[in-house]
PDB file of C-alpha atoms in Angstrom:
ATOM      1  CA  UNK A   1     -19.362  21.272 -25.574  1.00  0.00           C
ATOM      2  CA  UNK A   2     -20.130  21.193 -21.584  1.00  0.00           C
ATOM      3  CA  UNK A   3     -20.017  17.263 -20.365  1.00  0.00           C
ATOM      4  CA  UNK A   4     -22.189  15.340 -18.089  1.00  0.00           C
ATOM      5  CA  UNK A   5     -20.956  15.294 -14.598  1.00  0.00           C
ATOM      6  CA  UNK A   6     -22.508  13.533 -11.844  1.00  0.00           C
ATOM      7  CA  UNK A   7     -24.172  15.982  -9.069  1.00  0.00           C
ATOM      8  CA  UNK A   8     -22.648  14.044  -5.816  1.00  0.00           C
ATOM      9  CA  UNK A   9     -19.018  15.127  -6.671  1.00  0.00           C
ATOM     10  CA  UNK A  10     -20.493  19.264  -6.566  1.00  0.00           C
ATOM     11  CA  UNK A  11     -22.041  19.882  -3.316  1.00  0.00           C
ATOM     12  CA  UNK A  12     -23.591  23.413  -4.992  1.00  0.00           C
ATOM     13  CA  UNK A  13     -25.936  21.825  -7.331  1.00  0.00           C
ATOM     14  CA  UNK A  14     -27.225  19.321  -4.915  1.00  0.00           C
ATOM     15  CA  UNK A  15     -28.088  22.723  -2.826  1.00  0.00           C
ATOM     16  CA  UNK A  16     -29.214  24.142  -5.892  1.00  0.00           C
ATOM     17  CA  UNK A  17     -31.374  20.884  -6.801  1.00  0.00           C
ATOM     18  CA  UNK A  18     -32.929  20.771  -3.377  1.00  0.00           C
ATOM     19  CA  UNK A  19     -33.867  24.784  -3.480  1.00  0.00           C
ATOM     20  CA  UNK A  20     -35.593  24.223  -6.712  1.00  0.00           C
ATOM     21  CA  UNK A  21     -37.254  20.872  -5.205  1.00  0.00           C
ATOM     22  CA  UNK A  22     -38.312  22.977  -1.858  1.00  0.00           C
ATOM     23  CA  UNK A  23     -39.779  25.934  -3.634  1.00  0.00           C
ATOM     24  CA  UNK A  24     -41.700  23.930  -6.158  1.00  0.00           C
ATOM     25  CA  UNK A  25     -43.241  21.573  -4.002  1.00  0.00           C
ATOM     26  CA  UNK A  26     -44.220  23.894  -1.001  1.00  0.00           C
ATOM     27  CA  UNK A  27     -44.643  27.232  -3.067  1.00  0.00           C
ATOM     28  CA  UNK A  28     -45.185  26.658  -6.029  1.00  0.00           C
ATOM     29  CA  UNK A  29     -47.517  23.615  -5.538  1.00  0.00           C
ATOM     30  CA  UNK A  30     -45.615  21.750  -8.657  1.00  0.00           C
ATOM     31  CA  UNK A  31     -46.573  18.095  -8.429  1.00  0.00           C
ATOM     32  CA  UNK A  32     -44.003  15.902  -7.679  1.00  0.00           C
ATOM     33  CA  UNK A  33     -43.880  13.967 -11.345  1.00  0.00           C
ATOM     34  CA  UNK A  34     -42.494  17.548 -12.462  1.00  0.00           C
ATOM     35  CA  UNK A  35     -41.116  19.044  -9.763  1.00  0.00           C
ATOM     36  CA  UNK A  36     -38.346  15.780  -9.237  1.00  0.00           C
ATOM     37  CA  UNK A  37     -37.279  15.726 -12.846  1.00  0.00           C
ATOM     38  CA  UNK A  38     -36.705  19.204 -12.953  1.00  0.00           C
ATOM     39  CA  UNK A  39     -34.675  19.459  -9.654  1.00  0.00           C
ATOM     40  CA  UNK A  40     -32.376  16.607 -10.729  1.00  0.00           C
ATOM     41  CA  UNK A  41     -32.168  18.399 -14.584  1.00  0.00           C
ATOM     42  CA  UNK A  42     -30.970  21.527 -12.302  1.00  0.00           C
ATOM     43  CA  UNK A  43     -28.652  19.621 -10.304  1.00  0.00           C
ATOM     44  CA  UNK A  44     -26.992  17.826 -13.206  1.00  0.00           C
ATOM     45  CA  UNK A  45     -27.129  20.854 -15.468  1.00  0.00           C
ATOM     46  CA  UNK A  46     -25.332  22.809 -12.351  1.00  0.00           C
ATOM     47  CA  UNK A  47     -22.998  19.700 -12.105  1.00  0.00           C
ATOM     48  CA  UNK A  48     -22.246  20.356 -15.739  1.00  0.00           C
ATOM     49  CA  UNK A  49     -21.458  23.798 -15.593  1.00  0.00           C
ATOM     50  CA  UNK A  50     -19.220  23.512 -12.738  1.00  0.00           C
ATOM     51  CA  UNK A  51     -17.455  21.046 -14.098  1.00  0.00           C
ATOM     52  CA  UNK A  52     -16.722  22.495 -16.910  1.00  0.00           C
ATOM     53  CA  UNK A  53     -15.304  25.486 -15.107  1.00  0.00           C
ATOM     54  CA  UNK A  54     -12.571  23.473 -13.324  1.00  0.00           C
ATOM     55  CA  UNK A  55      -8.544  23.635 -14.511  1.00  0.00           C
ATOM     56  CA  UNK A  56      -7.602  20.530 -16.356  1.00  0.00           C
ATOM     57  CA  UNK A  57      -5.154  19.391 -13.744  1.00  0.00           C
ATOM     58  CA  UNK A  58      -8.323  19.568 -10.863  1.00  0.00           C
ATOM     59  CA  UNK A  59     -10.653  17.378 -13.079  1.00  0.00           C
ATOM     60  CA  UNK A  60      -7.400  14.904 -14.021  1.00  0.00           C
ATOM     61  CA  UNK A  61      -6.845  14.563  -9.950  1.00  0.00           C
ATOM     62  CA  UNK A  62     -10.703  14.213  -9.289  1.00  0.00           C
ATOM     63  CA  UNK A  63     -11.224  11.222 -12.596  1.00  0.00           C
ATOM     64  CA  UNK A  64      -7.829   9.262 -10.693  1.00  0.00           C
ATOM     65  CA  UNK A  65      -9.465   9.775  -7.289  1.00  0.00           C
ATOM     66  CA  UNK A  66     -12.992   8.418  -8.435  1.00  0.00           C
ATOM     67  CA  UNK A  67     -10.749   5.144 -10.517  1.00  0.00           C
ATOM     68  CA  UNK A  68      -9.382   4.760  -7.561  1.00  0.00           C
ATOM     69  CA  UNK A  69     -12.889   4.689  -5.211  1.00  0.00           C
ATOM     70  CA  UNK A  70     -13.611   2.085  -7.986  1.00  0.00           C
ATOM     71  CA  UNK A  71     -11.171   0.054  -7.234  1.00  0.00           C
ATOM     72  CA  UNK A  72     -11.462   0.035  -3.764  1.00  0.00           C
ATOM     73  CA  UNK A  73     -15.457  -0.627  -3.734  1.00  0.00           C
ATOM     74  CA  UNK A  74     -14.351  -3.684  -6.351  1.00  0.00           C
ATOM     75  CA  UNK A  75     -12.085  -5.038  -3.988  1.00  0.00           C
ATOM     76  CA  UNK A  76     -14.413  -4.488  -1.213  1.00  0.00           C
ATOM     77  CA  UNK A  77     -17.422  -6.365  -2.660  1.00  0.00           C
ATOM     78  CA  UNK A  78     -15.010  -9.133  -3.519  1.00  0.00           C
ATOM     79  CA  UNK A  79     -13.708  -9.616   0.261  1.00  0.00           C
ATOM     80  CA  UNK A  80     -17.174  -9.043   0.921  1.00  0.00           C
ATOM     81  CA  UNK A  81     -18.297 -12.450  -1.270  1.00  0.00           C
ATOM     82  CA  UNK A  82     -15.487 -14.626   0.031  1.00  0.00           C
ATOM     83  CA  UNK A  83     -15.808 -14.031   3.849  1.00  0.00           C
ATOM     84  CA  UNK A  84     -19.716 -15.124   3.235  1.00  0.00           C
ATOM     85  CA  UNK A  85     -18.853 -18.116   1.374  1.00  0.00           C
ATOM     86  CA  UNK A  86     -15.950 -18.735   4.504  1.00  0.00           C
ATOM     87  CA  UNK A  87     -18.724 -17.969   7.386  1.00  0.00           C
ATOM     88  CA  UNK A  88     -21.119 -20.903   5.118  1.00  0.00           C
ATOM     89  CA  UNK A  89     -18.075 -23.196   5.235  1.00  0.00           C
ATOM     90  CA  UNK A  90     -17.009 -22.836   9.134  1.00  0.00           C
ATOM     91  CA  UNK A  91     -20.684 -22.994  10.046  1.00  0.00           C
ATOM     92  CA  UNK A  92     -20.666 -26.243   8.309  1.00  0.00           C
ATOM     93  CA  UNK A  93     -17.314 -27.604  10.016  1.00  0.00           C
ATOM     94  CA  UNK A  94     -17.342 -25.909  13.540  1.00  0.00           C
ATOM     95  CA  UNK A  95     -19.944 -27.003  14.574  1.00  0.00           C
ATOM     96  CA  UNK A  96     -18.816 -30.232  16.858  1.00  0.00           C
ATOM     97  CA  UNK A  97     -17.734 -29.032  20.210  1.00  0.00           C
ATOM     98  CA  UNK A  98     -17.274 -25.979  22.419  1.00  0.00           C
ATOM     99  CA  UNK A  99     -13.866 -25.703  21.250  1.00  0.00           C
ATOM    100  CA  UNK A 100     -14.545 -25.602  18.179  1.00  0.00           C
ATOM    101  CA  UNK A 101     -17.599 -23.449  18.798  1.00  0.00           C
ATOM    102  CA  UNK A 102     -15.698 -20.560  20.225  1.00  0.00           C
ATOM    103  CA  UNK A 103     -13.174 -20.404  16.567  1.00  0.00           C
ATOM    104  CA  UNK A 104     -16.554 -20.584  14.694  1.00  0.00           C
ATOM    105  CA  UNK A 105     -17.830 -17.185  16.705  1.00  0.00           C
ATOM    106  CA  UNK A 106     -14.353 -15.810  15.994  1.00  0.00           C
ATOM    107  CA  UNK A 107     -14.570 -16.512  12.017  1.00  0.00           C
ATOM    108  CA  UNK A 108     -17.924 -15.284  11.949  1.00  0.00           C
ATOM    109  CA  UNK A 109     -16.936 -11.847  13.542  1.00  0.00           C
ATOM    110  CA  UNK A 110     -14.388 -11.602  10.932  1.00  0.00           C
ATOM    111  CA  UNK A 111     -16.462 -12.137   8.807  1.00  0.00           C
ATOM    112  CA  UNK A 112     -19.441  -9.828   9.330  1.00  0.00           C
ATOM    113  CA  UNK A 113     -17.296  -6.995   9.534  1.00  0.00           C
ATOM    114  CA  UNK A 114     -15.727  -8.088   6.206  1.00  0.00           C
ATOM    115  CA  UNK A 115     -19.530  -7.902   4.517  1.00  0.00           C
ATOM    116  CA  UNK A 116     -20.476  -4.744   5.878  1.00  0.00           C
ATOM    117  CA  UNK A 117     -17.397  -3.087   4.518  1.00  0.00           C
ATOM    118  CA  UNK A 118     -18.940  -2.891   0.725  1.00  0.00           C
ATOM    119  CA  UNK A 119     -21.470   0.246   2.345  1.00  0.00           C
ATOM    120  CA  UNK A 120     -18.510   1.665   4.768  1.00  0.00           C
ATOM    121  CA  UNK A 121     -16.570   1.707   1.543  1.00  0.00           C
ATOM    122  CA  UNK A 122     -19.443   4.152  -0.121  1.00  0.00           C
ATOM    123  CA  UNK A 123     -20.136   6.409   2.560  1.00  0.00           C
ATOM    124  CA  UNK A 124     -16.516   6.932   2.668  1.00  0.00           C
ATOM    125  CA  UNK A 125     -16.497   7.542  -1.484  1.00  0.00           C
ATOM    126  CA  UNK A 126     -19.197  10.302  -0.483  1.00  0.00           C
ATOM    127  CA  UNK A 127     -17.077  11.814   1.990  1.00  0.00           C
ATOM    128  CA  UNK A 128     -13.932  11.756  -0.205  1.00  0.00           C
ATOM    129  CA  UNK A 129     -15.079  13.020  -3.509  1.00  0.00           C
ATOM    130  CA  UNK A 130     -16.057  17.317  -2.813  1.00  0.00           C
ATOM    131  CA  UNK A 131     -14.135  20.275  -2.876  1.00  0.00           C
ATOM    132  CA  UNK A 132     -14.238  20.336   1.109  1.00  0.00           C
ATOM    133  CA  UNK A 133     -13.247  16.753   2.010  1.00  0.00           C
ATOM    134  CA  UNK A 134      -9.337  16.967   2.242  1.00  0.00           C
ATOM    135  CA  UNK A 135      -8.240  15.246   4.996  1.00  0.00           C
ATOM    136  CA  UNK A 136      -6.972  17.539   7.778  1.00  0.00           C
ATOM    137  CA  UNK A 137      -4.037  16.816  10.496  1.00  0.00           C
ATOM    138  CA  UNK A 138      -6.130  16.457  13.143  1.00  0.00           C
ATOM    139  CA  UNK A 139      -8.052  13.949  11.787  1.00  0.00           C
ATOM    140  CA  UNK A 140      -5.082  11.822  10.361  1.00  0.00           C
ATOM    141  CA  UNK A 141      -3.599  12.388  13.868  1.00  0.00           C
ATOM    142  CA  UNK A 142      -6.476  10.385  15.401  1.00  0.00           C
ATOM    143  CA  UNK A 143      -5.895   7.912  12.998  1.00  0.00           C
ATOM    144  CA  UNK A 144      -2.373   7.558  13.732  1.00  0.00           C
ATOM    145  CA  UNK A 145      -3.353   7.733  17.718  1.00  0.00           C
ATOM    146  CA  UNK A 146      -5.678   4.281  17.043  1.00  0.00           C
ATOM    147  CA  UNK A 147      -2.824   2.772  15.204  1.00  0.00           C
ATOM    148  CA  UNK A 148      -0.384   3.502  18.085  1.00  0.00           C
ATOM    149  CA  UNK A 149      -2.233   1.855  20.553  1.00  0.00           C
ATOM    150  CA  UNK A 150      -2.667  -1.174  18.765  1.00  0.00           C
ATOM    151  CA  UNK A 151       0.933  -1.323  18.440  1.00  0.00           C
ATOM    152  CA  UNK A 152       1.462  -1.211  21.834  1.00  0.00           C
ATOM    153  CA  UNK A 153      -0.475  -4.625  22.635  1.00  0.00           C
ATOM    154  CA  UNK A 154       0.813  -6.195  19.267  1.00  0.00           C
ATOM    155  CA  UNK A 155       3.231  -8.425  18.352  1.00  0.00           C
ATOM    156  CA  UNK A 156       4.898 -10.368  15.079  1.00  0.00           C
ATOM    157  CA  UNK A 157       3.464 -10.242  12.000  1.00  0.00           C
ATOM    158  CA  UNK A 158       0.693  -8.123  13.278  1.00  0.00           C
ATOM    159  CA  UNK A 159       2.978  -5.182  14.707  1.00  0.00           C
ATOM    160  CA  UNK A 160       5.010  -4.816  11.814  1.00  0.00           C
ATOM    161  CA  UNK A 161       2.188  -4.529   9.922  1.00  0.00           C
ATOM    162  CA  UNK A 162       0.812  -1.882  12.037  1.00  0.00           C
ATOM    163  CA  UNK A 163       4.467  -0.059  12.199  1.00  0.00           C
ATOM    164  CA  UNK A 164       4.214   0.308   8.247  1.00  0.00           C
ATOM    165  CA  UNK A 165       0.751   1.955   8.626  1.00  0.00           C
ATOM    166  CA  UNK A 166       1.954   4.204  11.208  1.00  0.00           C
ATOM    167  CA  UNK A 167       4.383   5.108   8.830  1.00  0.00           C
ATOM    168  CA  UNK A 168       2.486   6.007   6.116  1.00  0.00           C
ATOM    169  CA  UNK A 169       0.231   8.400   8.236  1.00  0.00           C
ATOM    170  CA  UNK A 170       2.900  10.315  10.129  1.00  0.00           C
ATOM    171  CA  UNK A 171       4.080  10.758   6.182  1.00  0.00           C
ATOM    172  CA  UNK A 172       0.277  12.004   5.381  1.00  0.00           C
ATOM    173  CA  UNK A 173       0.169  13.620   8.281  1.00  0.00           C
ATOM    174  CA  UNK A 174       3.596  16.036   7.037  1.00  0.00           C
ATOM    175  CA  UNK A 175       1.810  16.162   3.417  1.00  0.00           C
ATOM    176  CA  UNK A 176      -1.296  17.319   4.986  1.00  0.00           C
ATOM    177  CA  UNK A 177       0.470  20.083   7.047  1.00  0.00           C
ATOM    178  CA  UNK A 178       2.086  21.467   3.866  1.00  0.00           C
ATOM    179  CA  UNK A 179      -1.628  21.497   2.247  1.00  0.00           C
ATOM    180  CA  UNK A 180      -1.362  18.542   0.303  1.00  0.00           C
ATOM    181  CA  UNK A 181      -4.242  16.190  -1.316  1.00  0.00           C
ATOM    182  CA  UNK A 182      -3.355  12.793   1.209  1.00  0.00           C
ATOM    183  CA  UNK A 183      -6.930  11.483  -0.137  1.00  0.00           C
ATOM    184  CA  UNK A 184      -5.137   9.145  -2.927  1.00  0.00           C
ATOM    185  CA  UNK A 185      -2.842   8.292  -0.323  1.00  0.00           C
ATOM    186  CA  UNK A 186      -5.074   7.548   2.482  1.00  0.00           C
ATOM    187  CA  UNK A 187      -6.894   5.218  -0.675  1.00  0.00           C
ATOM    188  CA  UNK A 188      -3.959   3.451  -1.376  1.00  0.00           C
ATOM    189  CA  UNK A 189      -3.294   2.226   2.246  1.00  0.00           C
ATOM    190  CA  UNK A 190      -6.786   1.193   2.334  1.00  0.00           C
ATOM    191  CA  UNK A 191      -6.870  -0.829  -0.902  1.00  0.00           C
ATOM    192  CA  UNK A 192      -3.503  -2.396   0.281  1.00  0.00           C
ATOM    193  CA  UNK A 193      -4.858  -3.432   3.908  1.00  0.00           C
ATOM    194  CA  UNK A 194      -8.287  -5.076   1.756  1.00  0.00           C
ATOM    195  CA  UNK A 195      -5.812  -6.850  -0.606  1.00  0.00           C
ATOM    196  CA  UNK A 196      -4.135  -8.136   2.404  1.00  0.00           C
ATOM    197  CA  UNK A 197      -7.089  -8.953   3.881  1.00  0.00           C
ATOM    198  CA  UNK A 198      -7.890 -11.422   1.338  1.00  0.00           C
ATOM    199  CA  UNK A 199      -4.543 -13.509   1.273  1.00  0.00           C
ATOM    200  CA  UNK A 200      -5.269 -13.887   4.984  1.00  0.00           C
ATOM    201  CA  UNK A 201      -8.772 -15.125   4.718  1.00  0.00           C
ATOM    202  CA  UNK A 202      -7.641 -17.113   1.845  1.00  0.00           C
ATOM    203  CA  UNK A 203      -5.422 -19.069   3.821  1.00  0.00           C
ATOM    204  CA  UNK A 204      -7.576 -19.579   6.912  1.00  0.00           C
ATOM    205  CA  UNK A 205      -9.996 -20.562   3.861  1.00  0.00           C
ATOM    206  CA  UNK A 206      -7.695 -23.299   2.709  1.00  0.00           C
ATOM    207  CA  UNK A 207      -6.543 -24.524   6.152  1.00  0.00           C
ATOM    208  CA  UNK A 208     -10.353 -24.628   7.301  1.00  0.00           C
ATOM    209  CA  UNK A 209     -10.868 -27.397   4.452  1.00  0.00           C
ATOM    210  CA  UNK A 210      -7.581 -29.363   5.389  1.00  0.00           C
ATOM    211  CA  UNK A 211      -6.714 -29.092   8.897  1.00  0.00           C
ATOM    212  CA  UNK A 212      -7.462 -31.941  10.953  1.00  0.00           C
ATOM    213  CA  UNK A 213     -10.374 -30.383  13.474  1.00  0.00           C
ATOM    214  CA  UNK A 214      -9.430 -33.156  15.844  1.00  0.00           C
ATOM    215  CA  UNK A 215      -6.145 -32.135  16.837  1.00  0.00           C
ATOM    216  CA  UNK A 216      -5.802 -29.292  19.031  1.00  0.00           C
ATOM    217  CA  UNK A 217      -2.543 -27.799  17.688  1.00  0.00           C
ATOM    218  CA  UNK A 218      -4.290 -26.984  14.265  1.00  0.00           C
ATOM    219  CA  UNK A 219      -7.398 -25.723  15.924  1.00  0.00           C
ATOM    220  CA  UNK A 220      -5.241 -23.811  17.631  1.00  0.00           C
ATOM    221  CA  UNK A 221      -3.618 -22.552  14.374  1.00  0.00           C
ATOM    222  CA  UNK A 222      -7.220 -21.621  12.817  1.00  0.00           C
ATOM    223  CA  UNK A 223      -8.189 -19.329  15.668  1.00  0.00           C
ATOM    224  CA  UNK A 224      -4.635 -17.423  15.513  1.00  0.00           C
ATOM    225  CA  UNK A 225      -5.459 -17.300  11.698  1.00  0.00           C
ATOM    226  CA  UNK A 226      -9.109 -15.702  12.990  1.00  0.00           C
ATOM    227  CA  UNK A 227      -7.807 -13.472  15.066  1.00  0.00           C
ATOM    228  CA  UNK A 228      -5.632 -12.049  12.663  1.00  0.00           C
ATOM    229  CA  UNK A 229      -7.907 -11.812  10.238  1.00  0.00           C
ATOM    230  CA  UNK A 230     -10.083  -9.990  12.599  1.00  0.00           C
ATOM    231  CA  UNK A 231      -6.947  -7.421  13.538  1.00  0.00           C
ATOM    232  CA  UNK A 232      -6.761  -6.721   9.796  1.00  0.00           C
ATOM    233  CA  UNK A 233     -10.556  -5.648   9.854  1.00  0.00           C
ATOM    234  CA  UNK A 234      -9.924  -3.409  12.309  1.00  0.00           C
ATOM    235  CA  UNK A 235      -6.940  -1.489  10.879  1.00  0.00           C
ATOM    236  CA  UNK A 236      -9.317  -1.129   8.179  1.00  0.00           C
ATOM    237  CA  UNK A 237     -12.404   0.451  10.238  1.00  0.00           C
ATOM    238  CA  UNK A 238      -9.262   2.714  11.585  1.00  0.00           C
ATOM    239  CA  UNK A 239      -8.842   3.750   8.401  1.00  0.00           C
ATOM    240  CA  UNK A 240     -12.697   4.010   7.226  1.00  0.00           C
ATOM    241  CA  UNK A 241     -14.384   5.347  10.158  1.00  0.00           C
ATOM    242  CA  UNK A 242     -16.170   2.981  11.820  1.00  0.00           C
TER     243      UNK A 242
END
């Protein structure tokens, strides 16, 4: 029995969707209440078949890679929700001076970039999920070149974190060279940089509600909290595409 496959993970029956969807409407005059039905039956039909054509161990590999996109756009939304209810909370307590002004546009960067990750996560699930998407050298070599240069103006907490990422790529970077899959991999770092993420807007989260936004020492300590949480962000977009 041939299973159900979605269309966006086979690149050929989308093309062979759209043909049918092409001809009908500007040939064959279909109208479009038949003509779209029946072009998304032939994708998804096509889907299907090809499917059903793949070895065991490729369709095992693609079901972990798409549980694994899951994941990611999971932990994704959920940043997402927490930096919006952070940017309602700072807006709420920043709001006194220009001091206090400046962390609030800080947060709110953070912040932003944290909500718009949910759709950079799915445009990346579209690029990742094909039979042409493998990551090449080159590519994880640019990657590697961003990280690099960040670590060169980094410091602490920040640079070893950045040292461990540059790890991992130069490791992809080998994998992909011997004509290995690094798409889990590249995944993994991702989902790992998001879960980190979190803990670090959790605690500028908890500090926001308890620090004393008097004293400039714990101010002080909020915006090195912001700006943390906004080099995190960006070792994500690094690893996104921005």
């Amino acid at each position: 029995m041939i299973k159900l496959a979605n269309p966006l993970f086979y690149p050929l029956s989308i093309l062979v969707g759209g043909v049918v969807l092409v001809v009908g409407v500007r040939f064959a005059k279909i109208p479009n209440v038949v003509i779209l039905p029946t072009a998304a039956l032939v994708a998804t039909v096509g889907a299907a078949l090809l499917n059903s054509r793949e070895p065991n161990e490729e369709k095992l590999a693609k079901q972990q890679l798409q549980k694994e996109l899951q994941m990611l756009q999971n932990a994704a939304k959920n940043l997402a929700d927490k930096s919006g209810d952070l940017r309602q909370e700072a807006k709420h307590l920043l709001t006194d001076d220009s001091f206090k002004i400046e962390l609030l546009a800080i947060v709110e960067e953070a912040c932003d970039r944290a909500t718009e990750l949910p759709k950079k996560i799915d445009r990346l699930s579209q690029r990742v999920q094909g039979h042409n998407s493998l990551l090449s050298p080159t590519e994880l070599q640019q990657q590697l070149l961003e990280v690099q240069n960040k670590l060169s103006v980094s410091s602490g907490a920040a640079r070893q974190h950045l040292e461990q990422l540059a790890n991992s790529l130069k490791r992809n970077i080998e994998l992909a060279k011997a004509g290995e899959d690094t798409r889990q991999a590249q995944l993994v770092n991702l989902y790992t940089l998001i879960q980190e993420t979190a803990g670090i807007l959790q605690n500028l989260q908890n500090k926001l509600r308890t620090s004393d936004l008097t004293k400039f020492e714990e101010v002080n300590e909020l915006r090195s909290l912001s700006a943390e949480l906004n080099s995190y962000q960006e070792n994500m977009e690094i690893l996104v595409g921005r």
